[in-house]
Short mmCIF file of C-alpha atoms and ligand atoms in Angstrom, two decimals:
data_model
loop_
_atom_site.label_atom_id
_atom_site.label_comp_id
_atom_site.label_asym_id
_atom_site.label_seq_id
_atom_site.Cartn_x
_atom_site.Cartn_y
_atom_site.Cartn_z
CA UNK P 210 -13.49 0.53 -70.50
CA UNK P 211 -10.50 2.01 -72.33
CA UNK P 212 -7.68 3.24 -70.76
CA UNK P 213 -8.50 6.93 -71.86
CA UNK P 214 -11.91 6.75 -70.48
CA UNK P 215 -10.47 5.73 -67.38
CA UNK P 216 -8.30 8.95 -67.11
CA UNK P 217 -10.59 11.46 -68.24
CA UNK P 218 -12.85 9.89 -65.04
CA UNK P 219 -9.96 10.32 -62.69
CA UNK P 220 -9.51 13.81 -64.05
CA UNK P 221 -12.77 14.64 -63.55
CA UNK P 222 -13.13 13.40 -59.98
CA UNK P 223 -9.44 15.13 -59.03
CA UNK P 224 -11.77 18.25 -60.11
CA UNK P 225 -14.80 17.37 -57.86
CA UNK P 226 -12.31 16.54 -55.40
CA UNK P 227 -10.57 20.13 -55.39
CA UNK P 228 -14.26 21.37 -55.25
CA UNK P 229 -15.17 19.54 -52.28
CA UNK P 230 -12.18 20.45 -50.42
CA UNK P 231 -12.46 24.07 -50.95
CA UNK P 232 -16.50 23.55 -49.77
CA UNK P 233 -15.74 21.75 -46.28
CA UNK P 234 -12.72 24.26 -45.66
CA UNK P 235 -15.09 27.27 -46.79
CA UNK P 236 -17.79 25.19 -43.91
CA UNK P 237 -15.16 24.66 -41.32
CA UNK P 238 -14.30 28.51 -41.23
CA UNK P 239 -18.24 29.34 -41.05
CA UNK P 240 -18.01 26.70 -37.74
CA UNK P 241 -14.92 28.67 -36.49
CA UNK P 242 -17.14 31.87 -36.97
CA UNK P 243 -20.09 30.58 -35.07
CA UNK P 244 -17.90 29.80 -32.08
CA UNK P 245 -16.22 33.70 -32.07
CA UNK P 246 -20.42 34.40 -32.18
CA UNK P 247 -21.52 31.84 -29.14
CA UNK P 248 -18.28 33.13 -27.12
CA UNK P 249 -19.23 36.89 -27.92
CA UNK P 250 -22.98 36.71 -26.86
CA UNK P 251 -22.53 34.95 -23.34
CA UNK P 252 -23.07 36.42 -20.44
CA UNK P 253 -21.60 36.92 -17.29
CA UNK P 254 -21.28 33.45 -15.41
CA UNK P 255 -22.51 31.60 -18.51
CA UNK P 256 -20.16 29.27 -20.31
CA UNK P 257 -20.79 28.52 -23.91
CA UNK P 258 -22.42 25.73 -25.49
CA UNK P 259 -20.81 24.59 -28.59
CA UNK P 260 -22.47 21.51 -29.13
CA UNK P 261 -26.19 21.91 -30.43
CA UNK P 262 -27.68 18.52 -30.95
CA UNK P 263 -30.82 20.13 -31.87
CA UNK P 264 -28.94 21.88 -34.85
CA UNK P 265 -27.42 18.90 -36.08
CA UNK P 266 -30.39 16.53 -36.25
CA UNK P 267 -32.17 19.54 -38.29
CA UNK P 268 -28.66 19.71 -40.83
CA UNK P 269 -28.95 15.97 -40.99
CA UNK P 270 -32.64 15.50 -41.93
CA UNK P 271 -32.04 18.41 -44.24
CA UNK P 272 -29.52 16.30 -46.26
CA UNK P 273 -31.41 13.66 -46.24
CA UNK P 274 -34.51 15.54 -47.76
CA UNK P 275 -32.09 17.02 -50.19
CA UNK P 276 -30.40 14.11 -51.46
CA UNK P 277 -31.13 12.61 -55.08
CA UNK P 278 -28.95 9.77 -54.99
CA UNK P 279 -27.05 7.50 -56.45
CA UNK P 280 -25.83 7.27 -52.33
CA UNK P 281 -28.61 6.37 -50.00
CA UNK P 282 -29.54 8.74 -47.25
CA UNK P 283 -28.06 7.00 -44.82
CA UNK P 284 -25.20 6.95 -46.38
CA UNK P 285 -25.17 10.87 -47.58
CA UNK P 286 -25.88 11.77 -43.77
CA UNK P 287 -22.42 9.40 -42.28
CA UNK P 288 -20.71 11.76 -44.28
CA UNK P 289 -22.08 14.66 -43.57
CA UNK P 290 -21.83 13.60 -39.74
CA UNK P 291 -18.10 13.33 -39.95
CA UNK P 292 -18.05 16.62 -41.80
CA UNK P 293 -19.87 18.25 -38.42
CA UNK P 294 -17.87 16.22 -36.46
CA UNK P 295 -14.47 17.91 -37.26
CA UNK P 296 -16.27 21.36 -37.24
CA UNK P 297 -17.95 20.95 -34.19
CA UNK P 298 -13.71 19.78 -33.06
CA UNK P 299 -12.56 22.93 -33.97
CA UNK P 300 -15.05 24.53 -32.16
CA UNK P 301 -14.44 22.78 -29.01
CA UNK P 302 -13.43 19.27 -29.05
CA UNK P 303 -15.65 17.32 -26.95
CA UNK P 304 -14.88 14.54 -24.51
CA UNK P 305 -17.51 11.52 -24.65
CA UNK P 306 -17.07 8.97 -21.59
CA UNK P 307 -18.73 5.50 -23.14
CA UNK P 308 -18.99 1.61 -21.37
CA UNK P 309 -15.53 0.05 -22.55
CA UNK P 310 -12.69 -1.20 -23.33
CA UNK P 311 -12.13 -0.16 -26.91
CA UNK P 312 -14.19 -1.85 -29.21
CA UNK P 313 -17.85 -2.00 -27.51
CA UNK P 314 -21.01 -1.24 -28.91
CA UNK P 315 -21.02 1.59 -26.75
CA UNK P 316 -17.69 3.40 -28.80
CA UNK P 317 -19.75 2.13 -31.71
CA UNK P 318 -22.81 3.93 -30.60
CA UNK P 319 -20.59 7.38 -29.78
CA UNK P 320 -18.80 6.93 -32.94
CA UNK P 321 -22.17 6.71 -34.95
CA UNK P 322 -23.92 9.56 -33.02
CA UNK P 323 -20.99 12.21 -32.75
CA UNK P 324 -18.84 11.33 -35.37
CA UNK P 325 -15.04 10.47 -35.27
CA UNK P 326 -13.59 13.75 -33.72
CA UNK P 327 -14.14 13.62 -30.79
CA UNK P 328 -12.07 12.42 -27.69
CA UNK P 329 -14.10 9.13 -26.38
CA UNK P 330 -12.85 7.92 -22.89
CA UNK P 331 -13.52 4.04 -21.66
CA UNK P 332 -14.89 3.24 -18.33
CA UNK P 333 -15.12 0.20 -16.94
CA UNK P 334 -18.62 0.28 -16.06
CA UNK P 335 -22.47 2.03 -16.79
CA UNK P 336 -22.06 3.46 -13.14
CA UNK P 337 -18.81 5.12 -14.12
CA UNK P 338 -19.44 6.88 -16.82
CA UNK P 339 -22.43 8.61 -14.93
CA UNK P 340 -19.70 9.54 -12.56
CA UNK P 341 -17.57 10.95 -14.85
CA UNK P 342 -20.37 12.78 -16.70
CA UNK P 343 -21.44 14.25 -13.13
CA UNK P 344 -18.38 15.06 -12.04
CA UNK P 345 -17.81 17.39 -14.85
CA UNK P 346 -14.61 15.41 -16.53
CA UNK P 347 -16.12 14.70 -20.06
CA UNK P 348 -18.94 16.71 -22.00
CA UNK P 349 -21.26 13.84 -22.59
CA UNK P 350 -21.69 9.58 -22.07
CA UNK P 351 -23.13 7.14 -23.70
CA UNK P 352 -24.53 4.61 -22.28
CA UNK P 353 -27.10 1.30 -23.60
CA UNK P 354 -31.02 1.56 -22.33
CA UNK P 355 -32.74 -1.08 -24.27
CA UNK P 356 -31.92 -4.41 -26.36
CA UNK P 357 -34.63 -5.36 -29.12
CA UNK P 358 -33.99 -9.37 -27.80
CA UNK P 359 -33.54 -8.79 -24.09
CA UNK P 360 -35.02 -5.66 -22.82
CA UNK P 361 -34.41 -3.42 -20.49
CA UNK P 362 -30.56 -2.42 -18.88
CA UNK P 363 -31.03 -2.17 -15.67
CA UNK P 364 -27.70 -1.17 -14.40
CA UNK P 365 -28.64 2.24 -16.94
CA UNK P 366 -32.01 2.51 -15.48
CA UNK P 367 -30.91 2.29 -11.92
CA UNK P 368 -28.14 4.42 -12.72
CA UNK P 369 -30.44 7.35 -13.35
CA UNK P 370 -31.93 6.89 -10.04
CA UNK P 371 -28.80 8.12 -8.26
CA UNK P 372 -27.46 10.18 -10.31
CA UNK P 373 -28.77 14.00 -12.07
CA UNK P 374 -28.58 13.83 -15.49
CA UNK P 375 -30.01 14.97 -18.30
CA UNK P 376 -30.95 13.03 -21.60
CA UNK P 377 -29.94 14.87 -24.57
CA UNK P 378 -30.02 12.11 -27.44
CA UNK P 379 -30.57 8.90 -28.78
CA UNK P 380 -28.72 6.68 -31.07
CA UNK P 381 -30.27 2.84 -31.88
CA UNK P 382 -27.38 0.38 -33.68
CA UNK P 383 -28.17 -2.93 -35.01
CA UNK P 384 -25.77 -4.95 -33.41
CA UNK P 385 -24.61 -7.58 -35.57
CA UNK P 386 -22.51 -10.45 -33.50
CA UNK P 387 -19.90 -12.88 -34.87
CA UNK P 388 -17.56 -15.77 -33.52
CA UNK P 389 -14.53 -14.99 -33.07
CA UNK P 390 -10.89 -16.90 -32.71
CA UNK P 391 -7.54 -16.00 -31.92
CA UNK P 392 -4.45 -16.99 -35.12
CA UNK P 393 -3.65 -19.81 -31.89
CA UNK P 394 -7.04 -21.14 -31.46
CA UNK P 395 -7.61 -24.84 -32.38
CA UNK P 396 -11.24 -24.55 -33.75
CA UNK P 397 -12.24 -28.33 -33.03
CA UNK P 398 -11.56 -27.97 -29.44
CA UNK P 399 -13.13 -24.96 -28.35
CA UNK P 400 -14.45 -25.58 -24.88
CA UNK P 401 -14.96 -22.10 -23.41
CA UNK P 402 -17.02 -19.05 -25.11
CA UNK P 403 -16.34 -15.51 -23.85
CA UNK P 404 -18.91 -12.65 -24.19
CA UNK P 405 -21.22 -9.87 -22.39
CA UNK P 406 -23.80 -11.71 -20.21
CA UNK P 407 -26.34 -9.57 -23.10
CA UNK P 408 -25.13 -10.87 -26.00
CA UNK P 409 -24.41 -14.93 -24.58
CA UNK P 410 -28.06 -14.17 -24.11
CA UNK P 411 -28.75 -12.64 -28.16
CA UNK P 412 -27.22 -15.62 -29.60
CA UNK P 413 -28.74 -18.51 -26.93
CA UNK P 414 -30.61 -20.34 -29.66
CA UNK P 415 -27.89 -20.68 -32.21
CA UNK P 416 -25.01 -21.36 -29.11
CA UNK P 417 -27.69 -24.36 -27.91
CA UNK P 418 -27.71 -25.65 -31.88
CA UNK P 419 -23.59 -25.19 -32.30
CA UNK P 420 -21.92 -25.46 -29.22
CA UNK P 421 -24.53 -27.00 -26.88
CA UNK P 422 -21.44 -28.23 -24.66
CA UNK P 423 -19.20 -25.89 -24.40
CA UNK P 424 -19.20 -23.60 -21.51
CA UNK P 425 -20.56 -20.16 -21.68
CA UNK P 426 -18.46 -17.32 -20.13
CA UNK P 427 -20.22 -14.14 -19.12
CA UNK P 428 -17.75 -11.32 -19.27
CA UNK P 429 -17.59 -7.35 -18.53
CA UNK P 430 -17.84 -6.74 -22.22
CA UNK P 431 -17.16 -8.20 -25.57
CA UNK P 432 -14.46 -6.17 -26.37
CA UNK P 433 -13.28 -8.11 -23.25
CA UNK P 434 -13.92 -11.06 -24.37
CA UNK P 435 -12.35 -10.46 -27.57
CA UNK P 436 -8.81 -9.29 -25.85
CA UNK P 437 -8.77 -12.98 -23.42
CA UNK P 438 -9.23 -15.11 -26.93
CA UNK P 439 -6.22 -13.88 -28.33
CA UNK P 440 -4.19 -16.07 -25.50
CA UNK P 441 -6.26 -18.88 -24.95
CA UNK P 442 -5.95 -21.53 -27.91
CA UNK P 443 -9.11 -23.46 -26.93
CA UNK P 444 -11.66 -20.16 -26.65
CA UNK P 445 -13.53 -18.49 -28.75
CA UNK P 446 -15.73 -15.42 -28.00
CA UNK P 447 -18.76 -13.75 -29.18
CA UNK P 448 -18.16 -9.60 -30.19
CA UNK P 449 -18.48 -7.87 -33.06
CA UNK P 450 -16.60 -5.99 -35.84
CA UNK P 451 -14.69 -3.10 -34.08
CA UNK P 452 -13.74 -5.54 -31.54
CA UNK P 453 -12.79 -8.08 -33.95
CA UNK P 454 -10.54 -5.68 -36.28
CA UNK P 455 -9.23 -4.08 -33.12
CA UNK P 456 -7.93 -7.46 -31.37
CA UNK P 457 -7.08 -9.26 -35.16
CA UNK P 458 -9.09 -11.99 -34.96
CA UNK P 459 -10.98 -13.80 -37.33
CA UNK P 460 -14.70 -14.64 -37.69
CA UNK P 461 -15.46 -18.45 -37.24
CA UNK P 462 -19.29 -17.62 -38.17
CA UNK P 463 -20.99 -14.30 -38.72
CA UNK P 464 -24.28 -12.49 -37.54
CA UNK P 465 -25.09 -15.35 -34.78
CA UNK P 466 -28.00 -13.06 -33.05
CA UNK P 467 -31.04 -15.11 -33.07
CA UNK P 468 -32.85 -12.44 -34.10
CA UNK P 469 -32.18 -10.39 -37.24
CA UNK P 470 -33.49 -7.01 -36.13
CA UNK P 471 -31.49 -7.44 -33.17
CA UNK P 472 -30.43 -3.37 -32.72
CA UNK P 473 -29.29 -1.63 -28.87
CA UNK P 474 -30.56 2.27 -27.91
CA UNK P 475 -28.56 4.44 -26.23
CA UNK P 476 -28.92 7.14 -24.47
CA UNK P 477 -26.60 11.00 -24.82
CA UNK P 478 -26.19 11.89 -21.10
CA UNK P 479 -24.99 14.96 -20.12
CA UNK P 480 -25.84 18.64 -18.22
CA UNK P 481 -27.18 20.48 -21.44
CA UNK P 482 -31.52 20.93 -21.97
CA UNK P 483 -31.85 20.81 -25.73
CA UNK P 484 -34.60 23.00 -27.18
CA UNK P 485 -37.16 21.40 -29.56
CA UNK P 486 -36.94 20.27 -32.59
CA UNK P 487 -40.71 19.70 -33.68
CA UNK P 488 -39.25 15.85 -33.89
CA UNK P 489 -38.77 14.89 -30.21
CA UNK P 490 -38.79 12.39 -27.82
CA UNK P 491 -39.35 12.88 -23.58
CA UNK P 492 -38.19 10.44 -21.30
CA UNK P 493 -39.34 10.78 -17.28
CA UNK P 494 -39.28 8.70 -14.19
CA UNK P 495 -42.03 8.36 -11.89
CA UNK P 496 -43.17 6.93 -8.79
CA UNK P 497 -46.54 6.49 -8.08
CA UNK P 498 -48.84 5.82 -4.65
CA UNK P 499 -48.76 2.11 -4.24
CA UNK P 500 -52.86 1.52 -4.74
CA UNK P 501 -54.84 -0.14 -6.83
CA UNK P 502 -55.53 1.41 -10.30
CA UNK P 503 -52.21 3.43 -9.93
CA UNK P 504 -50.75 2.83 -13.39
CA UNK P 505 -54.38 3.35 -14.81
CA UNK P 506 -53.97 6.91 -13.51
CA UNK P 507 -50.67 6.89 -14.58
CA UNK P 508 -51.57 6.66 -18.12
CA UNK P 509 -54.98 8.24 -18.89
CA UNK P 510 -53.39 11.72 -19.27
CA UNK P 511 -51.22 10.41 -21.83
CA UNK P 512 -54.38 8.53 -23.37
CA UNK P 513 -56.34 11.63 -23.15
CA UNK P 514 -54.23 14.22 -24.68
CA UNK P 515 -53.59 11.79 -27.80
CA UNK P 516 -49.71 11.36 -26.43
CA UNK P 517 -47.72 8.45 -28.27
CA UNK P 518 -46.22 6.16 -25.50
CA UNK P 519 -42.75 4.28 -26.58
CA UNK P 520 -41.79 2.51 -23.95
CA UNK P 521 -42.73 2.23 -20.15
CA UNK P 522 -39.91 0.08 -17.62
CA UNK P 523 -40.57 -0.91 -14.11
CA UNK P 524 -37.88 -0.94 -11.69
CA UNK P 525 -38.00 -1.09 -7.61
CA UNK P 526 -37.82 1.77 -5.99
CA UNK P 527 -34.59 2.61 -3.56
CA UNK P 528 -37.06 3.95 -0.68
CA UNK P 529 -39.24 1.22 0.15
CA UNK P 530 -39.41 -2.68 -0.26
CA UNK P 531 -42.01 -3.43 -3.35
CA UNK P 532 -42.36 -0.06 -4.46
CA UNK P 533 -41.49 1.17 -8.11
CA UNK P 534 -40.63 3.85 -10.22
CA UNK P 535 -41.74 3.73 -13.99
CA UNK P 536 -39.20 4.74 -16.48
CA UNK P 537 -41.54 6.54 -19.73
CA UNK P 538 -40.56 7.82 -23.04
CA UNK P 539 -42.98 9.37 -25.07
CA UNK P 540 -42.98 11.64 -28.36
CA UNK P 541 -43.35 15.43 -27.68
CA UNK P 542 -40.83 18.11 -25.69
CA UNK P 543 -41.50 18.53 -22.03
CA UNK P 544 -41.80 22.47 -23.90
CA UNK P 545 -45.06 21.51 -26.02
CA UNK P 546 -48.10 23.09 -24.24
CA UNK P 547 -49.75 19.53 -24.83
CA UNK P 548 -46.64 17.68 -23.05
CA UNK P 549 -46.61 20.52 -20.21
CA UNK P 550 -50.09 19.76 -19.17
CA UNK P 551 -49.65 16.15 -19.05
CA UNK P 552 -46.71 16.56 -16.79
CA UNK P 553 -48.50 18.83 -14.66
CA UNK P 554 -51.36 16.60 -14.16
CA UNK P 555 -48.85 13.55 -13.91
CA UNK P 556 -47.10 16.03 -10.89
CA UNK P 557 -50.54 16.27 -9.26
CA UNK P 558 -51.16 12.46 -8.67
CA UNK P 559 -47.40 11.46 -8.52
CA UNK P 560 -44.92 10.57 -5.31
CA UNK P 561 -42.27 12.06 -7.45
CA UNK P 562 -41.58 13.21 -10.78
CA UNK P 563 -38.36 13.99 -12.82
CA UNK P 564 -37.99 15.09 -16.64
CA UNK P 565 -34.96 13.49 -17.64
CA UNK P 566 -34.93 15.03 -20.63
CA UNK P 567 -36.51 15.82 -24.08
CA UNK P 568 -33.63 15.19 -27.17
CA UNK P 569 -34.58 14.97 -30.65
CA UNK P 570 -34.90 11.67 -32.52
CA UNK P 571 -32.39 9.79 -33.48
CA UNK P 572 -32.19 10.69 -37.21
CA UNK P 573 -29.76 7.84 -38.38
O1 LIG Z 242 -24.81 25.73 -35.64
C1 LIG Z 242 -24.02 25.68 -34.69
O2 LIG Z 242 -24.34 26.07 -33.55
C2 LIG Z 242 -22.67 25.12 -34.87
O3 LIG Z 242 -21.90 25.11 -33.94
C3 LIG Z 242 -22.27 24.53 -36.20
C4 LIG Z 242 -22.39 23.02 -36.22
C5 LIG Z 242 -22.16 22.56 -37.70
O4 LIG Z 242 -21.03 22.18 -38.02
O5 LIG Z 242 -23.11 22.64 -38.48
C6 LIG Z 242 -21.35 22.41 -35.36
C7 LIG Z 242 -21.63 21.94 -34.11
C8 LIG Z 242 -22.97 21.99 -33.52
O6 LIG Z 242 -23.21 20.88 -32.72
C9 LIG Z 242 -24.03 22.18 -34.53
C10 LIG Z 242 -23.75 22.60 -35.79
#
C-alpha cells in the first residue's frame, strides 16, 4: 500500500472518528436526560432506580440483531457495553462489591457484565460481599454459582440461605487458566503451586501429567496466589490474565484447564426486582417434606406446564439434620401467568418457598 493510500485512510477514519464522538456525546446527554426524567417521576419515599438491567439486555440484543459485520456480535456489543457503562456513570455511578483481591474472575465477571465505569469494591470473601450488598454499602455483587468442571459453589448457595437478596443477572465467563512465575522464579525448581482450591481442581489432570510432585497450595483466590509468586523464587501459581498483567508475571504455559469449555456463572445480587424481558431466567429455593416421592412432586408442575429446567442443586438444610433445600433455575419470569401457577402449586406442597429472583439472560 502506498504511502498516499495510507493517508487518505487515516483521513477518512479521523472523519468517522469526529462522527462517532459527536454520536456517544449526543447519547450521553439523552442518558443525562433520562435521569432528570426517573428523578422527576418518583414519588414520595421512593428513591430512583437508575440502573435498568432489563433495558440494557434489550439495547444489547438489539445491536446484535442490527449488526452486519465485519466485527462479530460479540464484539459490536463489548463496545456498546462500555458505551452504557459511562452513561449509566453519569447517571449514577454504581458501586459493585465482587470476591477479590484485584484480579479475580469475579472483577472479570463485573467488568464483563457492567462495563468499566463503575466503582468495583474487593471483599475478601462470598459471605462478605452479601454483607455489604445487604447492608446497603454498594448497589450490586457479584458473586460465582456454578463451574462447568466442578459444579456447584457452595459457599454462594449457602450464602443465599442467610441472607435476602435478590437475583437480578447473570454473566457466564470462560475462564481460561495459565502458569504463572515471578521475573525471580527458577523454573526447574518449582516445588510449590499456588491457586483457588476451584481452579487446583480445573487443571488436576494436566498438574498430575506436569508437576505430579510438586505440592499443591489451595489459596483464597488466584489473584492471591498470583501476588505470593512474585516473592517466592521456587513457586509458581495457577490464575489467569488480569491477575497475571496486574502482578507482571509471565506465563510458563497457557490455558491448563482440563477442559476446554471450562466457563464460571455468576450471579448480579442486589435489592432491585427486574421486570421481564420475554428472555428470562427464575431462580428459587425450596424445601420440601422429607417423604418419599418428594422431588417427584417437586418437579411434575414444571413437567406439566412445559417449563424448561436449567439446573437443580441440593444443599442441607440449616433447620434440621438430613434435610435439604433445592436450589432451581428455570426459563420464564416469576410474572408469566404460566411461571405464577407453577409457583403457586410449588407453594401448596412446599415447607418453604422463596423467589430469588427472575433477571434476564445473560446476552454476552
Ligand atoms: O434507559 C434507561 O433507563 C437508561 O438509564 C439509559 C441506559 C442507556 O445508556 O441506554 C443507561 C443505564 C440503564 O441501565 C439502561 C439504559
Amino acid at each position: 500500500m502506498s504511502e498516499q493510500e495510507l493517508q487518505a485512510l487515516r483521513v477518512r477514519i479521523d472523519n468517522l472518528d469526529e462522527r462517532i464522538l459527536e454520536l456517544i456525546s449526543d447519547r450521553a446527554r439523552c442518558a443525562e436526560e433520562v435521569a432528570r426524567v426517573k428523578m422527576k417521576e418518583l414519588k414520595e419515599g421512593e428513591s430512583p432506580v437508575f440502573y435498568r438491567p432489563e433495558r440494557e439486555a434489550q439495547v444489547l440484543k438489539r445491536v446484535m440483531a442490527r449488526n452486519q459485520g465485519p466485527l462479530g456480535n460479540e464484539e459490536m456489543a463489548r463496545l456498546f457495553r462500555e458505551i452504557m457503562s459511562s452513561c449509566l456513570a453519569l447517571e449514577n455511578p454504581l458501586k459493585v462489591a465482587y470476591l477479590g483481591p484485584e484480579g479475580t474472575f469475579s472483577q472479570a465477571a463485573a467488568m464483563k457484565h457492567f462495563g468499566h465505569a463503575v466503582i468495583s469494591v474487593p471483599m475478601a470473601a462470598i459471605d462478605e460481599v452479601f454483607r455489604e450488598v445487604a447492608a446497603g454499602a454498594v448497589n450490586f455483587g457479584v458473586v460465582p454459582v456454578e463451574n462447568s468442571t466442578e459444579g456447584a459453589i457452595n459457599h454462594t448457595l449457602d450464602s443465599f440461605l442467610e441472607h435476602d437478596m435478590v437475583i437480578c443477572g447473570e454473566v457466564e465467563l470462560r475462564i481460561h487458566h495459565h502458569l504463572l512465575v515471578g521475573e525471580t522464579t527458577q523454573t526447574d525448581k518449582i516445588t510449590r503451586i499456588y491457586s483457588h482450591a476451584q481452579s487446583l481442581a480445573q487443571c488436576r489432570k494436566w498438574l498430575d501429567a506436569h508437576y505430579p510432585n510438586v505440592e499443591r497450595v489451595a489459596v483464597s483466590s488466584n489473584a492471591d496466589a498470583a501476588k505470593r509468586v512474585k516473592s517466592e523464587w521456587n513457586s509458581a501459581a495457577i490464575a489467569g490474565d488480569m491477575a497475571a498483567n496486574l502482578y507482571g508475571l509471565t506465563k510458563l504455559a497457557e490455558k491448563i484447564e482440563d477442559r476446554p469449555d471450562n466457563s464460571t456463572r455468576f450471579l448480579i445480587i442486589g435489592s432491585q426486582e427486574v421486570p421481564p424481558t420475554g428472555d428470562d431466567k427464575t431462580s428459587i429455593i425450596v424445601s420440601m417434606r422429607n417423604k418419599p416421592g418428594a422431588l417427584h412432586e417437586l418437579l411434575v408442575p414444571f413437567h406439566n406446564n412445559g417449563i424448561d429446567l436449567t439446573r437443580i442443586e441440593t444443599r442441607p438444610s440449616r433447620s434440621g439434620k438430613w434435610t435439604y433445600v433445592f436450589f432451581i433455575d428455570f426459563v420464564g419470569h416469576h410474572r408469566d401467568p404460566l411461571v405464577k401457577g407453577v409457583l403457586e402449586k410449588l407453594a401448596q406442597e412446599a415447607v418453604a418457598l422463596k423467589v430469588l429472583g427472575s433477571y434476564p439472560k445473560a446476552v454476552l
